[in-house]
Amino acid sequence: MVRSVVIVGGGTAGWMSAAYLKTTFGDRVSVTVVESDRIPTIGVGEATFATIRLFFEYLGLDEPEWMPECSASYKLAIRFENWREPGHHFYHPFEWFRTANGFNLADWWLQLGDRSTGFDQNCFITTALCEHMRSPRMFDGSTSSSNRDGSPGRPTPLERPSPYYYAYHFDAARLALFLTKFATQRGVRHVVDDVLQVRQDERGWITHVTTREHGDVTGDLFIDCTGFRGMLINQTLGERFTSFEDVLPNNRAVALRVPRDMARLGIKPYTTATAMDAGWIWTIPLYGRVGTGYVYSDQFCSPEEAERTLRRFAAPDQEDLEANHIRMRVGRNERSWVNNCVAIGLSSAFVEPLESTGIFFIQHGIEQLVKNFPDADWDPRLRDNYNTRINRAIEGVKEFLVLHYRAAKRDDTAYWKEAKIRKVPPGLEERLDMAMTRLPSEENIYQHYHGFDMDSWNTMLLGLGWEPGRPKPALAHIDPMQAQAQFGRLRAEAKELVATLPSAYEYLHSIN
Ligand SMILES: Cc1cc2nc3c(=O)[nH]c(=O)nc-3n(C[C@H](O)[C@H](O)[C@H](O)COP(=O)(O)OP(=O)(O)OC[C@H]3O[C@@H](n4cnc5c(N)ncnc54)[C@H](O)[C@@H]3O)c2cc1C
């Protein structure tokens, strides 16, 4: 039986894993987190993916219990700025496309749409909520628009198409502290110490880790959450790490934490990704400050130039803010589970944070670990199944991110020009080629679970400017009445929600 799990590392990956395992197994499995107080966490990773809501729900936590503790705010979408040309923007929301006569509204927009406004304004309600900085919740915490007499109204239209139509932004350090408290109160043992050595038996399986002051910590299963260093999986077990820099060349980032007067300026309920000369800048509005960072390739920009650009962009008058320079290890382990060691978080894989997938990979890794949890015989099929699922998800996200660069119209600097001729993962060229003639459906996007569906692929293609030359021919032979009614309903619902929902700042202020 596997009765004890040792997690090395206390960043977002370590504490999310500990909290999830404790919630799942209670006292039947002991969980220890060994975390160094000398080696800092990565200090970024503050925008999430919509499935994160399931994580907090699984822990039994309501938003008002944890959000104020983590300076959290809502994320309804990613706003892409300047990816097509300067001044252009579009939203990639968590909302799904509605359909009419079996075709989604993206297809119908190509046939009927008002080209004077973006497809995202016509096809999604979220666009209006973002532009008006609305909260996804009413003051009473419901996601319904209440009737005037106070009785619950109908669910917001956002809830109907997509089950998870928003995610969160949070302060990574405060989240780790919150989860530390959550997990230790439920019985997770917390050892604050440096792991000096990882010991193996003659088969190469890990038996224990040796710490500086707390002696040996033994366990049956070891989870490597040591970040980019991969102390267990790479340094000890020697698992091969494959770099993705040939297709995703951004290998550095510089980040700043910028205070913001929210009461005056409000809180934008979305992440912004602004294309720059040699990469892009993220802007993540938290409750009380903004997290921002420039992700770039050092082939095209020096760290000094990146820092100067970021400061000019995000905090021109605040020279005292400390910059966090990060070298990114972009790629994945051949296997994230080797012998009795599972790597979760940055030690397993990382693609650049353009679609906020780092924490999604962590959640996916833990969920898959529980589904494939080993028994005394360590059936290798469980491990192989785990590795297959993890690798497929990472490869899918990699392909989806490469699409962002290849499909973006922008080509005004050496960096953007190079993005157009760079190698792409197998299969993507064909998919992009097909997308020149028609928008993809579920059958012709990357075929394995990777968190993104046809709606996301269509949104990015239309937003970035990789539009099919013409609508699907069938639509010319279908009465457009239903589609026109859908566009009309969507406009009306967006207007009503903008009028009834509080602003993101007002709502968050009410729970803080
Ligand atoms: C620039 C950048 C931006 C990102 N943005 C996003 C985003 O917006 N959204 C998102 O989902 N993800 C994002 N990510 C990814 C996200 O930051 C990580 O997935 C997440 O923070 C998990 O990190 P980690 O816990 O694996 O590693 P780390 O935070 O590096 O933690 C490593 C832990 O291991 C401990 N440790 C290391 N060695 C030892 C030792 N010898 N003994 C004891 N302890 C040890 C350290 O003390 C630390 O506690 C981003 C990543 C980068 C690089």
XYZ file of C-alpha atoms and ligand atoms in Angstrom:
565
model
C 0.000 0.000 0.000
C 1.085 3.553 -0.574
C 0.518 5.150 2.821
C 2.881 8.086 2.857
C 3.533 10.836 0.358
C 6.472 13.232 0.627
C 6.219 16.461 -1.346
C 9.476 18.357 -1.811
C 8.781 22.041 -2.495
C 6.316 24.532 -1.071
C 5.333 26.712 -4.014
C 1.926 26.696 -5.672
C 2.527 23.139 -6.913
C 3.585 21.754 -3.520
C 0.721 23.242 -1.550
C -1.976 22.620 -4.156
C -0.859 18.970 -4.236
C -0.820 18.683 -0.440
C -4.269 20.275 -0.030
C -5.791 18.132 -2.763
C -4.323 14.846 -1.519
C -5.366 15.535 2.080
C -8.893 16.413 0.962
C -9.055 13.202 -1.061
C -7.488 10.690 1.309
C -7.881 12.232 4.782
C -5.881 10.310 7.383
C -5.554 7.179 5.263
C -2.484 8.627 3.553
C 0.073 10.742 5.405
C 1.332 13.789 3.532
C 4.534 15.696 4.350
C 5.700 18.890 2.662
C 9.407 19.674 2.922
C 10.026 23.246 1.928
C 13.173 25.353 2.031
C 12.989 28.842 3.481
C 16.227 29.770 1.705
C 15.237 28.894 -1.852
C 12.489 31.279 -2.981
C 9.444 30.244 -4.958
C 9.160 31.503 -8.520
C 7.023 34.426 -7.294
C 4.727 34.623 -10.321
C 1.784 32.556 -11.611
C -1.204 34.663 -10.738
C -3.685 34.239 -13.591
C -5.591 30.990 -13.866
C -7.656 28.859 -16.163
C -11.413 28.305 -15.691
C -11.129 24.768 -14.287
C -9.469 26.251 -11.172
C -12.986 26.819 -9.828
C -13.359 23.048 -9.532
C -10.213 22.925 -7.403
C -11.549 25.337 -4.802
C -14.971 23.687 -4.907
C -13.292 20.320 -4.318
C -11.547 21.689 -1.235
C -14.968 22.847 -0.024
C -14.043 26.513 -0.131
C -16.445 29.292 -1.044
C -15.071 32.385 -2.717
C -15.529 34.723 0.279
C -13.501 32.281 2.431
C -10.392 32.275 0.309
C -10.474 35.167 -2.167
C -9.871 37.997 0.337
C -6.998 35.983 1.888
C -5.272 35.775 -1.481
C -5.979 39.285 -2.871
C -7.973 37.459 -5.516
C -10.035 38.976 -8.309
C -12.090 37.625 -11.208
C -10.821 36.737 -14.629
C -13.441 36.512 -17.368
C -11.106 36.496 -20.342
C -7.699 37.340 -21.722
C -7.610 40.586 -23.652
C -5.056 40.393 -26.478
C -3.739 43.813 -27.442
C -1.667 44.679 -30.517
C -1.288 41.093 -31.750
C -2.811 42.001 -35.075
C -1.757 45.600 -35.420
C -1.174 48.476 -33.001
C -4.418 49.571 -31.354
C -6.320 46.369 -32.122
C -7.673 44.202 -29.331
C -9.952 41.226 -28.819
C -11.021 39.005 -25.930
C -10.501 35.285 -25.501
C -13.235 34.514 -22.938
C -14.157 31.297 -21.172
C -17.596 31.543 -22.761
C -18.596 29.095 -25.483
C -20.147 30.041 -28.801
C -23.898 29.712 -29.076
C -25.250 27.911 -32.093
C -27.972 28.387 -34.688
C -29.034 25.637 -37.092
C -26.124 23.511 -35.900
C -23.438 26.086 -36.760
C -21.771 28.177 -34.133
C -21.985 31.953 -34.071
C -18.378 32.324 -35.209
C -19.382 30.693 -38.492
C -22.522 32.805 -38.650
C -20.557 35.964 -37.947
C -18.449 35.284 -41.026
C -21.666 34.937 -43.021
C -23.769 37.735 -41.512
C -21.728 39.599 -38.971
C -21.287 43.267 -38.556
C -17.672 43.739 -39.703
C -17.481 47.232 -38.265
C -17.190 45.672 -34.799
C -15.095 42.686 -33.741
C -16.455 39.148 -33.823
C -15.957 38.971 -30.042
C -18.381 41.837 -29.467
C -20.991 40.085 -31.593
C -20.505 36.524 -30.414
C -19.863 36.813 -26.656
C -21.524 38.436 -23.688
C -18.224 38.425 -21.831
C -16.819 41.119 -24.113
C -19.351 43.653 -22.815
C -18.740 42.597 -19.201
C -15.002 43.101 -19.659
C -15.353 46.458 -21.378
C -17.601 47.626 -18.532
C -15.425 45.997 -15.845
C -18.333 43.997 -14.392
C -18.232 41.310 -11.715
C -19.607 37.893 -12.678
C -21.546 37.891 -9.375
C -24.385 39.955 -7.990
C -23.957 41.599 -4.573
C -25.756 38.695 -2.887
C -23.110 36.375 -4.283
C -25.437 34.745 -6.796
C -24.576 34.448 -10.420
C -28.214 35.119 -11.266
C -29.743 38.429 -12.085
C -32.304 38.790 -9.288
C -35.823 39.989 -9.955
C -36.884 43.366 -8.623
C -38.860 41.705 -5.806
C -35.696 39.972 -4.621
C -36.658 36.471 -5.783
C -33.910 34.675 -7.681
C -33.871 35.532 -11.347
C -32.891 33.310 -14.218
C -29.280 32.174 -14.382
C -27.047 34.550 -16.252
C -26.794 33.551 -19.885
C -23.103 33.066 -19.323
C -23.829 30.001 -17.280
C -25.719 28.234 -19.983
C -23.150 27.704 -22.679
C -20.034 27.116 -20.606
C -20.006 25.529 -17.172
C -16.876 27.411 -16.102
C -17.134 30.856 -17.488
C -14.651 32.592 -15.272
C -11.409 31.997 -13.419
C -9.376 34.002 -10.899
C -6.316 36.117 -10.457
C -4.552 35.715 -7.109
C -1.368 36.607 -5.280
C 0.829 33.501 -5.594
C 2.624 34.020 -2.270
C -0.607 34.597 -0.359
C -2.206 31.551 -1.994
C 0.713 29.365 -0.867
C 0.294 30.704 2.691
C -3.458 30.138 2.602
C -3.050 26.566 1.373
C -0.294 25.931 3.939
C -2.757 26.804 6.679
C -5.560 24.830 5.037
C -3.417 21.714 4.596
C -1.584 21.744 7.944
C -4.876 22.239 9.844
C -6.056 19.026 8.167
C -2.994 17.051 9.152
C -0.304 17.688 6.539
C 3.130 17.633 8.187
C 5.187 20.699 7.341
C 8.979 20.511 7.499
C 10.752 23.790 6.841
C 14.213 22.701 5.803
C 16.526 22.203 2.851
C 16.677 18.829 1.181
C 20.382 18.122 0.792
C 20.249 14.698 -0.742
C 17.799 12.309 -2.320
C 18.518 8.660 -1.504
C 17.635 5.715 -3.724
C 17.611 1.938 -3.330
C 19.417 -0.425 -5.674
C 16.502 -0.267 -8.191
C 16.738 3.504 -8.305
C 13.537 4.074 -6.300
C 13.611 6.935 -3.846
C 13.693 5.774 -0.207
C 14.124 9.079 1.621
C 15.355 12.640 1.414
C 18.009 13.947 3.781
C 17.388 17.400 5.211
C 19.816 19.843 6.803
C 18.245 19.908 10.287
C 15.393 17.399 10.407
C 17.231 14.231 9.422
C 15.766 11.799 6.920
C 12.199 12.018 5.672
C 10.973 8.681 4.325
C 7.947 7.959 2.187
C 6.381 5.576 -0.338
C 5.627 8.130 -3.039
C 7.648 11.311 -3.650
C 6.295 14.358 -5.422
C 8.875 16.664 -6.933
C 7.622 20.254 -6.611
C 11.079 21.839 -6.582
C 10.363 24.054 -9.584
C 12.628 24.435 -12.623
C 15.516 22.653 -10.851
C 13.659 19.293 -10.826
C 15.758 18.076 -7.907
C 14.175 14.615 -7.769
C 13.001 13.930 -11.310
C 15.952 15.368 -13.253
C 18.891 15.792 -10.889
C 18.379 12.464 -9.076
C 16.496 10.193 -11.475
C 18.090 11.718 -14.563
C 14.851 11.987 -16.559
C 15.426 13.661 -19.903
C 13.948 17.133 -20.352
C 12.984 18.150 -23.883
C 13.145 21.846 -24.624
C 10.401 23.526 -26.677
C 12.559 26.525 -27.528
C 12.649 25.490 -31.194
C 8.940 26.334 -31.478
C 8.362 28.594 -28.434
C 11.508 30.725 -28.134
C 10.518 33.009 -25.251
C 12.933 31.956 -22.526
C 12.984 34.850 -20.065
C 10.668 37.097 -18.133
C 10.944 40.094 -15.880
C 8.125 40.838 -13.433
C 7.006 43.766 -11.260
C 4.368 44.156 -8.559
C 2.690 47.512 -9.027
C 0.391 49.084 -6.388
C -2.904 50.372 -7.789
C -5.556 52.695 -6.471
C -8.494 50.376 -7.089
C -11.128 52.619 -5.560
C -10.303 55.242 -8.189
C -9.359 53.082 -11.139
C -11.498 49.978 -10.561
C -10.438 46.389 -11.265
C -10.402 44.988 -14.758
C -11.920 41.487 -14.691
C -9.481 40.085 -17.242
C -5.807 39.447 -17.898
C -4.232 41.549 -20.618
C -1.541 40.197 -22.949
C 0.011 43.081 -24.871
C 2.258 42.209 -27.816
C 5.630 43.999 -27.648
C 8.645 44.205 -29.970
C 10.285 41.017 -28.637
C 7.486 39.226 -26.785
C 4.474 40.308 -24.755
C 3.561 41.872 -21.405
C 1.032 40.415 -18.976
C -1.139 42.641 -16.790
C -2.910 40.817 -13.992
C -5.152 42.978 -11.792
C -5.353 41.680 -8.220
C -7.281 43.156 -5.326
C -4.839 45.892 -4.315
C -2.092 45.685 -6.892
C -1.266 44.665 -10.434
C 1.121 41.869 -11.351
C 2.914 42.577 -14.594
C 5.752 41.021 -16.549
C 7.490 41.013 -19.907
C 7.950 37.562 -21.455
C 10.589 37.689 -24.176
C 13.266 35.853 -26.082
C 16.852 36.764 -25.171
C 17.757 36.319 -28.832
C 15.904 39.564 -29.486
C 16.075 41.545 -26.253
C 18.498 41.864 -23.319
C 17.250 41.630 -19.708
C 18.153 45.304 -19.175
C 16.159 46.399 -22.206
C 13.222 44.182 -21.150
C 13.193 45.726 -17.674
C 13.350 49.253 -19.107
C 10.464 48.456 -21.470
C 8.365 46.955 -18.690
C 8.942 49.881 -16.346
C 8.040 52.370 -19.068
C 4.904 50.380 -19.873
C 3.622 49.545 -16.396
C 5.127 51.818 -13.776
C 6.852 54.852 -15.285
C 6.824 56.833 -12.024
C 7.711 54.028 -9.626
C 11.431 53.434 -9.957
C 11.708 51.806 -6.520
C 9.777 48.665 -7.480
C 11.932 45.559 -7.359
C 12.178 43.627 -10.633
C 12.138 39.818 -10.596
C 14.198 38.450 -13.516
C 13.344 34.848 -14.392
C 15.021 32.414 -16.744
C 12.343 30.001 -17.957
C 12.880 26.304 -18.615
C 10.427 25.768 -21.459
C 9.611 22.174 -22.325
C 8.680 18.941 -20.609
C 10.121 15.819 -19.081
C 9.908 12.758 -21.266
C 8.003 11.221 -18.335
C 6.738 13.151 -15.326
C 6.242 9.942 -13.327
C 9.379 7.789 -12.972
C 9.641 4.893 -10.449
C 8.029 6.257 -7.257
C 8.499 9.926 -8.121
C 5.934 12.199 -9.762
C 6.923 15.705 -10.853
C 4.176 18.317 -10.599
C 4.477 22.000 -11.478
C 7.530 23.617 -13.035
C 9.608 20.481 -12.361
C 7.305 18.597 -14.764
C 6.793 21.014 -17.633
C 6.349 24.635 -18.532
C 5.192 26.488 -21.576
C 5.219 30.241 -21.484
C 2.324 31.794 -19.547
C 0.414 33.287 -22.484
C -2.756 31.276 -21.762
C -2.176 30.904 -17.983
C -1.712 27.154 -18.117
C 0.956 26.556 -15.422
C -1.545 26.155 -12.597
C -3.890 24.259 -14.910
C -1.071 21.726 -15.478
C -0.651 21.425 -11.695
C -4.355 20.772 -11.169
C -4.448 18.318 -14.052
C -1.357 16.541 -12.681
C -2.843 16.086 -9.210
C -6.201 14.947 -10.524
C -4.540 12.411 -12.779
C -2.328 11.236 -9.924
C -5.371 10.526 -7.768
C -7.089 8.733 -10.664
C -3.980 6.603 -11.266
C -2.912 6.325 -7.630
C -0.594 3.317 -7.229
C -1.083 0.221 -5.089
C 1.577 -1.947 -3.444
C 2.374 -3.564 -6.805
C 2.934 -0.190 -8.551
C 1.209 -1.411 -11.686
C 3.230 0.207 -14.500
C 0.069 0.698 -16.547
C -1.114 3.333 -14.077
C 2.167 5.197 -14.421
C 2.150 4.868 -18.218
C -1.425 6.083 -18.413
C -0.506 9.065 -16.252
C 2.473 9.956 -18.397
C 0.473 9.659 -21.597
C -2.310 11.932 -20.325
C 0.103 14.535 -18.978
C 2.229 14.616 -22.104
C -0.775 14.922 -24.397
C -2.147 17.884 -22.470
C 1.222 19.656 -22.558
C 1.724 18.967 -26.255
C -1.775 20.282 -26.998
C -1.152 23.519 -25.136
C 2.231 23.862 -26.834
C 0.566 23.595 -30.230
C -2.179 26.050 -29.274
C 0.419 28.587 -28.116
C 2.496 28.238 -31.265
C -0.699 29.035 -33.168
C -0.810 32.414 -31.372
C 2.513 33.458 -32.889
C 2.036 31.936 -36.307
C -1.486 33.263 -36.795
C -0.843 36.762 -35.390
C -0.842 39.279 -38.225
C 1.850 41.357 -36.567
C 5.199 41.218 -38.389
C 6.801 44.600 -37.789
C 9.955 43.578 -35.874
C 12.622 40.903 -36.297
C 10.967 38.919 -33.498
C 7.544 38.872 -35.179
C 8.998 38.246 -38.627
C 10.865 35.227 -37.306
C 7.658 33.877 -35.724
C 6.173 33.535 -39.209
C 8.917 31.311 -40.581
C 9.766 29.301 -37.477
C 9.161 25.565 -37.362
C 5.785 24.517 -35.880
C 4.777 21.241 -34.171
C 3.699 18.444 -36.533
C 0.048 18.767 -37.504
C -0.319 22.490 -36.849
C 0.651 23.605 -40.359
C -2.071 21.390 -41.770
C -4.640 22.684 -39.284
C -3.723 26.285 -40.038
C -3.898 25.598 -43.730
C -7.391 24.202 -43.338
C -8.413 27.178 -41.207
C -7.754 29.419 -44.221
C -10.817 27.854 -45.849
C -13.098 27.191 -42.836
C -13.076 27.598 -39.094
C -12.099 24.375 -37.330
C -14.594 22.188 -35.509
C -13.933 19.671 -32.711
C -12.753 17.084 -35.247
C -9.954 19.174 -36.647
C -8.250 20.720 -33.655
C -5.599 18.918 -31.581
C -7.377 15.724 -30.646
C -6.483 15.040 -27.009
C -7.629 16.835 -23.869
C -5.523 19.940 -23.359
C -8.035 22.302 -21.783
C -8.825 24.226 -24.972
C -11.717 23.405 -27.240
C -12.908 24.410 -30.653
C -14.296 27.686 -29.243
C -10.830 28.769 -28.126
C -9.203 27.775 -31.404
C -11.836 29.711 -33.386
C -11.562 32.739 -31.127
C -7.802 32.941 -31.456
C -7.850 32.483 -35.237
C -10.465 35.194 -35.734
C -8.892 37.515 -33.175
C -5.362 37.198 -34.489
C -6.475 37.764 -38.067
C -6.188 34.239 -39.498
C -9.646 34.363 -41.021
C -11.027 31.932 -43.577
C -11.470 33.666 -46.913
C -15.243 33.015 -46.840
C -17.971 31.587 -44.602
C -18.953 27.926 -44.712
C -20.792 27.508 -48.060
C -23.760 25.718 -46.436
C -24.751 28.876 -44.589
C -25.701 30.580 -47.833
C -28.506 27.990 -48.168
C -29.850 28.250 -44.604
C -32.465 30.746 -43.480
C -30.459 33.138 -41.263
C -33.445 33.966 -39.045
C -32.345 31.803 -36.102
C -28.812 33.167 -36.194
C -30.039 36.752 -36.388
C -32.292 36.063 -33.397
C -29.306 34.646 -31.478
C -27.175 37.712 -32.201
C -30.084 39.917 -31.130
C -30.678 37.978 -27.893
C -27.011 38.088 -27.072
C -26.907 41.862 -27.482
C -29.971 42.291 -25.267
C -28.644 39.972 -22.562
C -25.266 41.703 -22.559
C -26.967 45.066 -22.135
C -29.111 43.792 -19.269
C -26.161 42.225 -17.468
C -24.005 45.317 -17.820
C -26.852 47.280 -16.259
C -27.503 44.881 -13.359
C -24.146 43.407 -12.320
C -21.961 45.414 -9.933
C -18.511 46.442 -11.014
C -15.718 43.975 -10.234
C -14.271 46.429 -7.742
C -17.615 47.034 -5.988
C -18.315 43.332 -5.612
C -14.811 42.417 -4.440
C -14.828 45.341 -2.030
C -18.046 43.941 -0.534
C -16.405 40.584 0.301
C -13.036 41.935 1.418
C 7.274 34.154 -15.896
C 6.228 33.179 -15.457
C 4.895 33.573 -15.419
C 3.916 32.657 -15.041
N 2.614 33.027 -15.070
C 1.652 32.105 -14.823
C 0.286 32.439 -14.866
O -0.098 33.583 -15.078
N -0.610 31.467 -14.646
C -0.244 30.186 -14.361
O -1.115 29.331 -14.208
N 1.054 29.857 -14.254
C 1.994 30.770 -14.473
N 3.299 30.433 -14.356
C 3.633 29.116 -13.827
C 3.489 29.134 -12.310
O 4.262 30.200 -11.781
C 3.959 27.826 -11.697
O 3.306 26.775 -12.361
C 3.609 27.763 -10.240
O 4.041 28.906 -9.546
C 4.199 26.539 -9.591
O 5.548 26.669 -9.340
P 6.246 25.491 -8.535
O 5.552 25.339 -7.236
O 6.316 24.309 -9.423
O 7.731 26.000 -8.332
P 8.364 27.135 -7.377
O 7.434 28.253 -7.134
O 9.694 27.449 -7.971
O 8.585 26.411 -5.980
C 9.668 25.531 -5.751
C 9.672 25.146 -4.301
O 10.661 24.148 -4.109
C 11.403 24.470 -2.947
N 12.729 23.833 -3.055
C 13.565 23.839 -4.107
N 14.677 23.146 -3.813
C 14.524 22.679 -2.549
C 15.332 21.924 -1.672
N 16.550 21.495 -2.023
N 14.850 21.647 -0.441
C 13.625 22.063 -0.043
N 12.829 22.794 -0.836
C 13.266 23.105 -2.068
C 11.471 25.989 -2.924
O 11.782 26.482 -1.641
C 10.020 26.289 -3.343
O 9.190 26.219 -2.208
C 4.290 31.340 -14.682
C 5.631 30.974 -14.667
C 6.593 31.879 -15.070
C 8.025 31.445 -15.077
